Coordinates of C-alpha atoms and ligand atoms in Angstrom, one line a residue:
M1 CA -17.1 -6.3 6.3
E2 CA -19.8 -4.4 4.4
L3 CA -20.2 -0.6 4.6
R4 CA -23.6 0.7 5.5
F5 CA -25.3 4.0 6.4
Q6 CA -28.0 4.9 8.8
A7 CA -29.7 8.3 8.6
G8 CA -32.7 9.7 10.4
G9 CA -31.0 10.6 13.7
P10 CA -30.5 8.9 17.1
E11 CA -34.0 7.2 17.2
S12 CA -33.2 5.2 14.1
W13 CA -29.7 4.0 14.9
S14 CA -29.0 0.4 15.7
A15 CA -25.9 -1.8 15.9
D16 CA -24.3 -4.3 18.3
A17 CA -21.4 -1.9 19.1
V18 CA -20.7 1.8 18.5
I19 CA -17.0 2.9 18.1
V20 CA -16.3 6.3 19.7
F21 CA -13.0 8.2 20.1
L22 CA -12.2 10.2 23.2
S23 CA -9.1 12.2 24.3
E24 CA -7.8 12.7 27.8
D25 CA -9.5 16.0 28.3
E26 CA -13.0 15.2 26.9
K27 CA -16.3 14.0 28.3
L28 CA -18.4 11.5 26.3
E29 CA -21.4 13.8 26.7
K30 CA -19.6 16.8 25.3
A31 CA -17.9 14.9 22.4
Y32 CA -21.0 12.9 21.3
P33 CA -24.2 14.6 22.5
E34 CA -26.3 13.0 19.7
L35 CA -25.1 9.5 20.7
L36 CA -26.1 10.2 24.3
D37 CA -29.6 11.1 23.0
A38 CA -29.7 7.7 21.4
A39 CA -28.2 5.8 24.3
P40 CA -28.6 7.8 27.5
W41 CA -27.3 4.8 29.5
M42 CA -23.8 5.8 28.3
S43 CA -23.7 8.8 30.7
I44 CA -23.9 6.5 33.7
A45 CA -21.9 3.5 32.3
P46 CA -19.7 2.2 35.1
G47 CA -17.0 1.3 32.6
M48 CA -16.2 5.0 32.1
R49 CA -14.8 5.2 35.6
D50 CA -11.7 3.4 34.5
F51 CA -11.3 5.0 31.1
H52 CA -8.9 7.9 30.9
G53 CA -8.6 8.5 27.2
K54 CA -4.9 7.7 27.1
K55 CA -3.3 6.9 23.7
G56 CA -3.9 3.2 22.8
E57 CA -6.4 2.7 25.6
M58 CA -9.6 0.9 24.9
G59 CA -12.7 0.7 27.0
L60 CA -15.9 -1.4 26.8
L61 CA -19.2 0.0 27.9
Y62 CA -22.3 -2.2 28.3
G63 CA -25.9 -0.9 28.4
P64 CA -29.2 -2.8 28.6
P65 CA -29.0 -5.8 26.3
A66 CA -32.3 -5.0 24.6
H67 CA -31.3 -1.4 23.7
P68 CA -30.7 -0.8 19.9
L69 CA -27.2 0.5 20.9
S70 CA -26.2 -1.7 23.8
R71 CA -22.4 -1.6 23.6
A72 CA -19.7 1.0 23.0
V73 CA -16.0 0.6 22.3
V74 CA -14.2 3.7 23.5
V75 CA -10.9 4.4 22.0
G76 CA -8.4 6.7 23.7
L77 CA -6.4 9.3 21.7
G78 CA -4.2 10.9 24.3
K79 CA -4.1 14.7 24.3
L80 CA -5.5 16.2 21.1
D81 CA -3.4 19.3 21.2
A82 CA -0.3 17.3 21.3
L83 CA -1.1 15.6 17.9
T84 CA -0.3 17.0 14.5
Y85 CA -2.7 16.4 11.6
A86 CA -0.8 13.3 10.5
E87 CA -0.4 12.0 14.1
T88 CA -4.2 12.5 14.7
L89 CA -5.0 10.3 11.7
E90 CA -2.4 7.7 12.8
E91 CA -4.0 7.4 16.3
I92 CA -7.4 7.2 14.8
R93 CA -6.3 4.5 12.4
K94 CA -4.7 2.5 15.1
G95 CA -7.8 2.9 17.3
A96 CA -10.2 2.0 14.5
G97 CA -8.2 -1.1 13.5
A98 CA -7.8 -2.3 17.1
A99 CA -11.5 -1.7 17.9
A100 CA -12.7 -3.7 14.9
V101 CA -10.4 -6.6 15.9
R102 CA -11.6 -6.4 19.5
C103 CA -15.2 -6.6 18.3
R104 CA -14.4 -9.7 16.2
E105 CA -12.8 -11.3 19.3
L106 CA -15.9 -10.6 21.3
G107 CA -18.1 -12.0 18.6
V108 CA -19.8 -8.6 18.0
D109 CA -21.7 -8.9 14.7
T110 CA -22.5 -5.3 13.6
L111 CA -20.6 -2.1 14.2
A112 CA -21.5 1.6 14.0
L113 CA -19.6 4.9 13.8
P114 CA -21.4 8.1 14.9
V115 CA -20.2 10.7 12.4
S116 CA -21.4 13.8 14.3
G117 CA -18.6 13.3 16.9
L118 CA -15.8 13.4 14.4
A119 CA -15.5 17.1 13.7
R120 CA -13.4 18.0 16.8
F121 CA -10.1 16.6 15.7
N122 CA -7.1 18.3 14.2
A123 CA -8.0 16.7 10.8
D124 CA -10.9 17.3 8.4
V125 CA -14.0 15.2 8.9
E126 CA -14.0 13.6 5.5
R127 CA -10.4 12.4 5.8
T128 CA -11.2 11.2 9.4
I129 CA -14.1 9.1 8.1
E130 CA -12.0 7.7 5.2
E131 CA -9.2 6.7 7.5
I132 CA -11.5 5.1 10.1
V133 CA -13.3 3.0 7.5
C134 CA -10.1 2.0 5.7
A135 CA -8.3 1.1 9.0
A136 CA -11.2 -0.9 10.4
M137 CA -11.3 -3.0 7.2
L138 CA -7.5 -3.4 7.0
G139 CA -7.3 -4.3 10.7
L140 CA -9.6 -7.2 10.0
W141 CA -7.6 -8.5 7.2
R142 CA -6.2 -12.0 7.7
N143 CA -3.9 -14.2 5.6
K144 CA -6.4 -17.1 5.2
A145 CA -6.2 -18.1 1.5
F146 CA -4.3 -21.3 2.3
K147 CA -6.0 -22.3 5.5
S148 CA -8.2 -25.3 5.0
K149 CA -10.8 -24.1 7.6
E150 CA -12.6 -20.8 7.9
P151 CA -11.5 -19.0 11.1
E152 CA -13.8 -19.6 14.1
D153 CA -14.1 -16.0 14.9
A154 CA -16.1 -14.4 12.0
D155 CA -15.6 -10.8 11.0
P156 CA -18.3 -8.3 11.9
R157 CA -20.9 -8.3 9.1
W158 CA -21.1 -4.6 8.7
L159 CA -20.0 -1.2 9.8
A160 CA -22.7 1.5 9.6
L161 CA -22.0 5.3 9.6
L162 CA -24.6 7.0 11.8
F163 CA -26.0 10.4 10.6
C164 CA -28.3 12.9 12.3
D165 CA -29.7 14.1 8.9
A166 CA -32.9 12.7 7.4
N167 CA -30.8 11.4 4.4
V168 CA -27.2 10.3 4.2
P169 CA -25.2 13.4 3.2
D170 CA -23.1 13.1 0.0
F171 CA -19.6 14.1 1.2
P172 CA -19.3 11.8 4.2
R173 CA -20.8 9.0 2.2
L174 CA -18.2 9.5 -0.6
A175 CA -15.4 9.7 2.0
A176 CA -16.5 6.4 3.5
R177 CA -16.6 4.8 0.1
R178 CA -13.2 6.1 -0.6
G179 CA -11.9 4.5 2.6
E180 CA -13.5 1.2 1.5
T181 CA -11.9 1.5 -2.0
H182 CA -8.5 2.2 -0.5
A183 CA -8.8 -0.8 1.8
E184 CA -9.8 -3.1 -1.1
A185 CA -6.9 -1.9 -3.1
V186 CA -4.4 -2.5 -0.2
I187 CA -6.0 -5.9 0.5
L188 CA -5.6 -6.9 -3.2
A189 CA -1.9 -6.0 -2.9
R190 CA -1.5 -7.8 0.5
N191 CA -3.1 -11.0 -0.8
L192 CA -0.8 -11.0 -3.8
A193 CA 2.3 -10.4 -1.7
N194 CA 1.4 -13.1 0.7
T195 CA 0.8 -15.7 -2.0
P196 CA 3.6 -18.3 -2.1
A197 CA 5.7 -18.4 -5.2
N198 CA 4.4 -21.8 -6.2
S199 CA 1.0 -20.3 -6.5
L200 CA 2.0 -16.9 -7.9
T201 CA 4.3 -17.1 -10.9
P202 CA 4.9 -14.1 -13.3
E203 CA 2.2 -15.6 -15.5
D204 CA -0.2 -15.7 -12.5
M205 CA 0.5 -12.0 -12.0
A206 CA -0.4 -11.5 -15.7
E207 CA -3.6 -13.4 -15.2
E208 CA -4.4 -11.2 -12.2
A209 CA -3.8 -8.1 -14.2
R210 CA -6.0 -9.4 -17.1
K211 CA -8.8 -10.0 -14.6
L212 CA -8.4 -6.6 -13.1
A213 CA -8.4 -5.0 -16.6
R214 CA -11.7 -6.9 -17.5
R215 CA -13.3 -5.7 -14.2
H216 CA -12.6 -2.1 -14.9
D217 CA -12.5 -2.0 -18.7
M218 CA -8.9 -1.1 -18.9
N219 CA -6.2 -2.2 -21.4
C220 CA -3.8 -4.9 -20.4
E221 CA -0.9 -6.1 -22.4
V222 CA 1.6 -8.8 -21.5
L223 CA 5.1 -9.2 -23.0
E224 CA 6.5 -12.8 -22.7
R225 CA 10.1 -14.1 -22.6
E226 CA 10.5 -14.0 -26.4
D227 CA 9.4 -10.4 -26.5
I228 CA 11.6 -9.4 -23.6
V229 CA 14.6 -11.0 -25.3
S230 CA 13.8 -9.8 -28.8
L231 CA 13.2 -6.2 -27.8
G232 CA 16.7 -6.2 -26.3
M233 CA 15.9 -6.2 -22.5
G234 CA 19.1 -8.1 -21.7
A235 CA 19.1 -7.2 -18.0
F236 CA 15.5 -8.3 -17.5
A237 CA 16.1 -11.5 -19.4
A238 CA 19.2 -12.2 -17.4
V239 CA 17.2 -12.3 -14.1
A240 CA 14.8 -14.9 -15.5
A241 CA 17.5 -17.0 -17.3
G242 CA 17.6 -19.6 -14.5
S243 CA 13.8 -20.0 -14.0
A244 CA 11.4 -22.5 -15.4
N245 CA 8.6 -19.9 -14.9
D246 CA 8.9 -17.4 -17.7
P247 CA 9.1 -13.7 -17.0
R248 CA 6.3 -11.2 -17.9
L249 CA 6.4 -7.5 -18.5
I250 CA 2.8 -6.6 -17.6
I251 CA 1.3 -3.4 -18.8
L252 CA -2.0 -1.9 -17.4
E253 CA -3.4 1.3 -18.8
H254 CA -6.1 3.4 -17.2
A255 CA -7.2 6.0 -19.8
P256 CA -10.7 7.3 -19.1
A257 CA -12.6 9.1 -21.9
G258 CA -11.2 12.5 -22.5
H259 CA -7.8 11.6 -21.1
A260 CA -6.6 9.0 -23.6
D261 CA -4.0 11.3 -25.2
E262 CA -2.7 12.9 -22.0
A263 CA 1.0 12.5 -21.0
P264 CA 0.6 9.6 -18.5
L265 CA 1.8 9.1 -15.0
I266 CA 3.8 5.8 -15.2
V267 CA 4.2 3.6 -12.2
V268 CA 6.7 0.8 -12.4
G269 CA 6.7 -2.1 -9.9
K270 CA 9.4 -4.7 -9.1
G271 CA 7.7 -8.1 -9.5
I272 CA 10.2 -10.7 -8.4
T273 CA 7.8 -13.6 -7.5
F274 CA 10.6 -15.3 -5.7
D275 CA 14.1 -14.0 -5.0
S276 CA 16.5 -16.9 -4.2
G277 CA 19.4 -14.6 -5.0
G278 CA 20.2 -16.7 -8.1
I279 CA 23.7 -18.1 -8.3
S280 CA 24.7 -15.5 -5.6
I281 CA 22.2 -17.5 -3.5
K282 CA 20.8 -16.2 -0.2
P283 CA 21.2 -18.0 3.1
A284 CA 18.4 -20.4 4.0
A285 CA 17.2 -18.5 7.1
G286 CA 14.4 -16.2 6.0
M287 CA 14.7 -17.0 2.3
W288 CA 11.0 -18.0 2.3
E289 CA 10.1 -14.3 2.9
M290 CA 11.3 -13.6 -0.6
K291 CA 7.9 -14.7 -1.9
G292 CA 7.1 -11.2 -1.1
D293 CA 9.7 -9.6 -3.4
M294 CA 6.9 -8.6 -5.8
G295 CA 5.5 -6.1 -3.3
G296 CA 6.2 -3.2 -5.8
A297 CA 4.2 -4.9 -8.5
A298 CA 1.5 -5.7 -6.0
A299 CA 1.3 -2.0 -5.1
V300 CA 0.8 -1.2 -8.8
M301 CA -2.0 -3.8 -9.0
G302 CA -3.7 -2.2 -5.9
L303 CA -3.3 1.2 -7.5
F304 CA -5.1 0.1 -10.6
E305 CA -7.9 -1.5 -8.6
A306 CA -8.5 1.9 -7.0
L307 CA -8.2 3.9 -10.3
G308 CA -10.9 1.6 -11.7
Q309 CA -13.2 2.0 -8.8
L310 CA -12.7 5.7 -8.4
E311 CA -12.8 6.4 -12.1
T312 CA -9.8 8.7 -11.6
P313 CA -9.9 11.3 -14.3
R314 CA -6.3 10.9 -15.4
R315 CA -4.2 8.7 -17.7
V316 CA -2.0 6.3 -15.7
I317 CA 0.1 3.4 -17.0
G318 CA 1.4 0.6 -14.8
L319 CA 4.3 -1.6 -15.6
M320 CA 5.0 -4.7 -13.6
A321 CA 8.4 -6.3 -14.2
C322 CA 7.8 -9.9 -13.1
A323 CA 10.4 -12.7 -13.0
E324 CA 11.6 -15.4 -10.7
N325 CA 15.3 -15.2 -9.6
M326 CA 16.6 -18.8 -9.5
P327 CA 19.9 -20.6 -9.7
D328 CA 20.1 -23.2 -12.6
A329 CA 22.4 -24.4 -15.3
R330 CA 21.1 -21.7 -17.5
A331 CA 21.2 -19.0 -14.8
T332 CA 23.1 -15.8 -15.1
R333 CA 26.6 -16.1 -13.5
P334 CA 28.4 -13.4 -11.4
G335 CA 30.6 -11.7 -13.9
D336 CA 28.3 -12.1 -16.9
V337 CA 27.8 -8.9 -18.9
V338 CA 24.4 -8.0 -20.4
K339 CA 23.2 -5.3 -22.7
T340 CA 20.3 -3.4 -21.3
L341 CA 17.5 -2.0 -23.5
S342 CA 19.1 1.4 -23.2
G343 CA 22.2 0.1 -25.0
K344 CA 24.3 0.5 -21.8
T345 CA 26.2 -2.6 -20.7
V346 CA 26.1 -4.0 -17.1
E347 CA 28.4 -6.4 -15.4
I348 CA 26.3 -8.5 -13.1
V349 CA 28.7 -8.9 -10.2
N350 CA 25.9 -10.1 -7.9
T351 CA 22.9 -12.0 -9.2
D352 CA 21.0 -11.1 -6.0
A353 CA 20.9 -7.4 -7.1
E354 CA 18.2 -8.4 -9.5
G355 CA 15.5 -5.9 -8.8
R356 CA 17.4 -3.1 -10.5
L357 CA 18.0 -5.3 -13.5
V358 CA 14.3 -5.9 -14.3
L359 CA 13.5 -2.3 -13.4
C360 CA 16.1 -0.6 -15.6
D361 CA 14.7 -2.2 -18.7
A362 CA 11.1 -1.5 -17.7
L363 CA 12.1 2.2 -17.1
T364 CA 13.8 2.5 -20.5
Y365 CA 10.7 0.8 -22.2
A366 CA 8.4 3.3 -20.4
Q367 CA 10.3 6.3 -21.7
R368 CA 10.7 5.0 -25.2
R369 CA 7.1 3.9 -25.7
W370 CA 5.2 6.7 -24.0
N371 CA 5.7 10.4 -23.2
P372 CA 5.4 10.2 -19.5
S373 CA 4.8 13.4 -17.4
M374 CA 6.1 11.6 -14.3
I375 CA 7.5 8.2 -13.4
V376 CA 7.4 6.5 -10.0
D377 CA 9.0 3.1 -9.4
V378 CA 8.2 1.0 -6.3
A379 CA 10.5 -1.8 -5.3
T380 CA 11.5 -4.0 -2.4
L381 CA 15.0 -3.2 -3.5
T382 CA 17.6 -3.3 -0.8
G383 CA 18.3 -4.7 2.6
A384 CA 20.4 -1.6 3.1
C385 CA 17.3 0.6 3.1
V386 CA 15.8 -1.6 5.9
V387 CA 19.1 -1.1 7.9
A388 CA 18.9 2.6 7.4
L389 CA 15.2 3.3 8.1
G390 CA 13.9 0.2 9.8
D391 CA 10.9 -2.0 9.1
D392 CA 8.2 0.7 9.0
V393 CA 9.7 3.4 6.8
A394 CA 10.3 3.5 3.0
G395 CA 13.2 5.2 1.3
L396 CA 12.4 8.1 -1.0
F397 CA 14.8 8.9 -3.8
C398 CA 13.7 12.0 -5.8
Q399 CA 15.6 15.0 -7.0
D400 CA 12.4 17.0 -7.8
A401 CA 11.8 18.7 -4.4
T402 CA 8.1 19.3 -5.2
L403 CA 7.4 15.7 -6.1
A404 CA 9.4 14.4 -3.1
Q405 CA 7.4 16.7 -0.7
R406 CA 4.1 15.6 -2.2
I407 CA 5.0 11.9 -1.8
K408 CA 6.1 12.5 1.8
D409 CA 3.0 14.5 2.6
F410 CA 0.6 12.0 1.1
G411 CA 2.4 9.2 2.8
D412 CA 2.1 11.0 6.2
I413 CA -1.6 11.4 5.7
V414 CA -2.4 7.8 4.8
G415 CA 0.1 6.3 7.3
E416 CA 2.8 5.2 4.8
P417 CA 6.0 7.0 6.0
Y418 CA 8.8 7.9 3.6
W419 CA 12.1 9.5 4.3
P420 CA 14.4 11.0 1.7
L421 CA 17.8 9.4 1.0
P422 CA 20.4 10.8 -1.4
L423 CA 20.6 10.1 -5.1
W424 CA 24.0 11.9 -5.5
D425 CA 26.3 10.8 -8.4
R426 CA 29.1 10.1 -5.8
Y427 CA 27.4 6.7 -5.2
F428 CA 27.8 5.9 -8.9
E429 CA 31.6 5.5 -8.1
L430 CA 30.6 2.3 -6.1
L431 CA 29.3 0.7 -9.3
K432 CA 32.6 1.0 -11.3
S433 CA 33.3 -2.0 -13.6
E434 CA 36.5 -3.0 -15.3
T435 CA 34.6 -4.8 -18.0
A436 CA 31.3 -3.2 -18.7
D437 CA 29.9 0.4 -18.5
F438 CA 29.1 -0.2 -14.9
A439 CA 28.3 -3.0 -12.4
N440 CA 24.9 -3.9 -10.9
A441 CA 26.1 -3.8 -7.3
G442 CA 28.8 -2.2 -5.2
A443 CA 30.0 -2.5 -1.6
R444 CA 27.5 -3.0 1.3
A445 CA 28.0 0.6 2.5
G446 CA 25.6 3.0 0.8
G447 CA 23.7 0.1 -0.7
A448 CA 20.3 1.8 -0.9
S449 CA 21.7 4.9 -2.7
S450 CA 23.9 3.0 -5.0
A451 CA 20.9 0.9 -6.1
A452 CA 18.9 4.1 -6.7
V453 CA 21.8 5.7 -8.6
F454 CA 22.0 2.5 -10.8
L455 CA 18.3 3.2 -11.8
K456 CA 19.1 6.8 -12.3
Q457 CA 21.4 5.9 -15.2
F458 CA 18.3 4.9 -17.1
I459 CA 16.3 8.0 -16.6
T460 CA 16.5 10.2 -19.7
F461 CA 13.1 11.9 -20.0
D462 CA 12.6 15.5 -18.7
G463 CA 9.7 14.8 -16.4
S464 CA 10.2 14.0 -12.7
W465 CA 11.1 10.6 -11.4
A466 CA 10.8 9.1 -7.9
H467 CA 12.1 5.8 -6.7
L468 CA 10.5 4.3 -3.6
D469 CA 12.4 1.5 -1.8
I470 CA 9.8 -0.4 0.2
A471 CA 12.0 -3.3 1.3
G472 CA 11.2 -2.5 5.0
P473 CA 7.5 -1.7 5.2
G474 CA 6.5 -3.5 2.0
F475 CA 7.6 -6.9 3.3
V476 CA 5.1 -9.7 4.2
T477 CA 6.5 -10.6 7.6
R478 CA 6.4 -7.0 9.0
K479 CA 3.8 -6.1 11.6
I480 CA 2.1 -2.9 10.5
P481 CA 0.4 -0.8 13.2
N482 CA -3.2 -1.1 12.0
C483 CA -2.9 -4.6 11.0
P484 CA -2.3 -7.1 13.8
A485 CA -2.0 -9.9 11.2
G486 CA 1.1 -8.3 9.6
G487 CA 1.2 -8.1 5.8
T488 CA 2.0 -5.5 3.2
G489 CA 0.2 -3.3 0.7
F490 CA 2.6 -0.5 1.5
A491 CA 2.7 2.4 -1.1
V492 CA -0.8 1.6 -2.6
R493 CA -2.5 4.4 -0.8
T494 CA 0.3 6.9 -1.5
L495 CA 0.1 6.0 -5.2
I496 CA -3.7 6.5 -5.2
E497 CA -3.3 10.0 -3.7
L498 CA -0.6 10.9 -6.2
A499 CA -2.8 9.8 -9.1
E500 CA -5.9 11.4 -7.7
N501 CA -4.3 14.8 -6.9
K502 CA -2.8 16.3 -10.1
Ligands
BES1 N1 14.8 -8.4 -2.5 C1 16.1 -8.1 -2.0 C2 16.0 -6.9 -1.0 C3 15.4 -7.2 0.3 C4 16.2 -7.6 1.4 C5 14.1 -6.9 0.5 C6 15.6 -7.8 2.6 C7 13.5 -7.2 1.7 C8 14.3 -7.6 2.8 C9 17.0 -7.6 -3.1 O1 16.8 -8.2 -4.4 C10 18.4 -8.0 -2.7 O2 18.7 -9.1 -2.6 N2 19.3 -7.0 -2.5 C11 20.6 -7.1 -2.1 C12 21.5 -6.3 -3.0 C13 23.0 -6.5 -2.8 C14 23.3 -7.9 -3.4 C15 23.7 -5.5 -3.5 C16 20.7 -6.8 -0.6 O3 20.0 -5.9 -0.2 O4 21.4 -7.4 0.1
MN2 MN1 17.9 -10.1 -4.6
ZN3 ZN1 14.9 -8.9 -4.7

């Protein structure tokens, strides 16, 4: 769906449907006076009799078919006073996504959003515009890459923002473009995470990264199996040992002019293109979902798409640790001991705890090669985190209170919720090993924190580090509120906000 703008006031507006938001205690005439100038029929639309503005409610209003604005989709928000800033945006996103999908079902071809009515919420207008545009686009996303036929119901062709001014004002226009960019970044990540493992190997991820780097004039470097082995990344190599598809450590660098020598923000993503569990093989039921075990790397890819589009004035380096975790005659066995790039030895007691093994070497590499100001890693790391927080919330592990709060706040604003979990050293006790320095896994209890504390053993720089466990919301089969088709792309928008706001 294309993004358009219509200026010149009510007389010049035209679209097949306008999307309006209304709370329980508002009248359409009061909330959208300019819209009623454009479409006076709305004040007597019979459909309003049964619309009460309740949360999640949607009404359809019909005017004279020949009118330039002959339809309205009215979205209910509940009671505005009862909503916090973040809740307001969440309701608006849900409503915008649902309205866009409803319009597609109805065969409505063109949509419009009157901007003058958006100033009355407990959220600033620009953010409101950004969230509506982003949610409408994400709501329309479908997983259709592998369907042999185009869907019968086509997406609306465009969404136009309607302005009263003679010309389109800069700030709302930029906000809408930001929403579009965020949506494109999330969609890139979603498409990758939904691609089956036979069509997305670590080398395919590398090719995606090279394409992205060419699009945005960024640097891309790819380390192959021989490099990973010869550099001494014994843990990373152990995960890929049983796979015919070679691993890749993919590096993207966004270093705009004037920022090339800055201490970079480094983002590290888990990129397991398929996690069978390895020799510690997973049960058959649901194993197919593990094609999405590269959701962390997909989030890094989405972030870089946005950095390129937004020309973010900051140096950011992305690492994607990509491998397939497969059982094979050459596969790593439970009990095998490997030497990590850091020099620390790890006893692999469970080959299904592979995410931390690729990440630990990527984290060491990041700290040795660059001088990062901050490191954030993103990973579909533990089932334990899903048990603790559910399908919609990510685990946040960070001992820097300021960074933790920023991630949580950004997440709340863009609809990617994080909740803090402990990184205490007491969990390191669970990783005791007779043979090596420590083991890669412990008991089931405390599994999200023991995985995080495993990673912490490899953090030696003095900047701040955060680990995001997105095993719940970052997984392909989860239904996310503004996206009826399900999918992922979780953490992309939080990472963009983190990179954009120094
Ligand atoms: N990729 C999985 C984690 C996962 C589980 C993500 C469910 C999404 C949904 C990870 O590699 C894994 O297998 N973790 C194990 C660790 C255990 C063996 C210590 C787990 O969570 O069971
Ligand atoms: Mn696993
Ligand atoms: Zn995994």
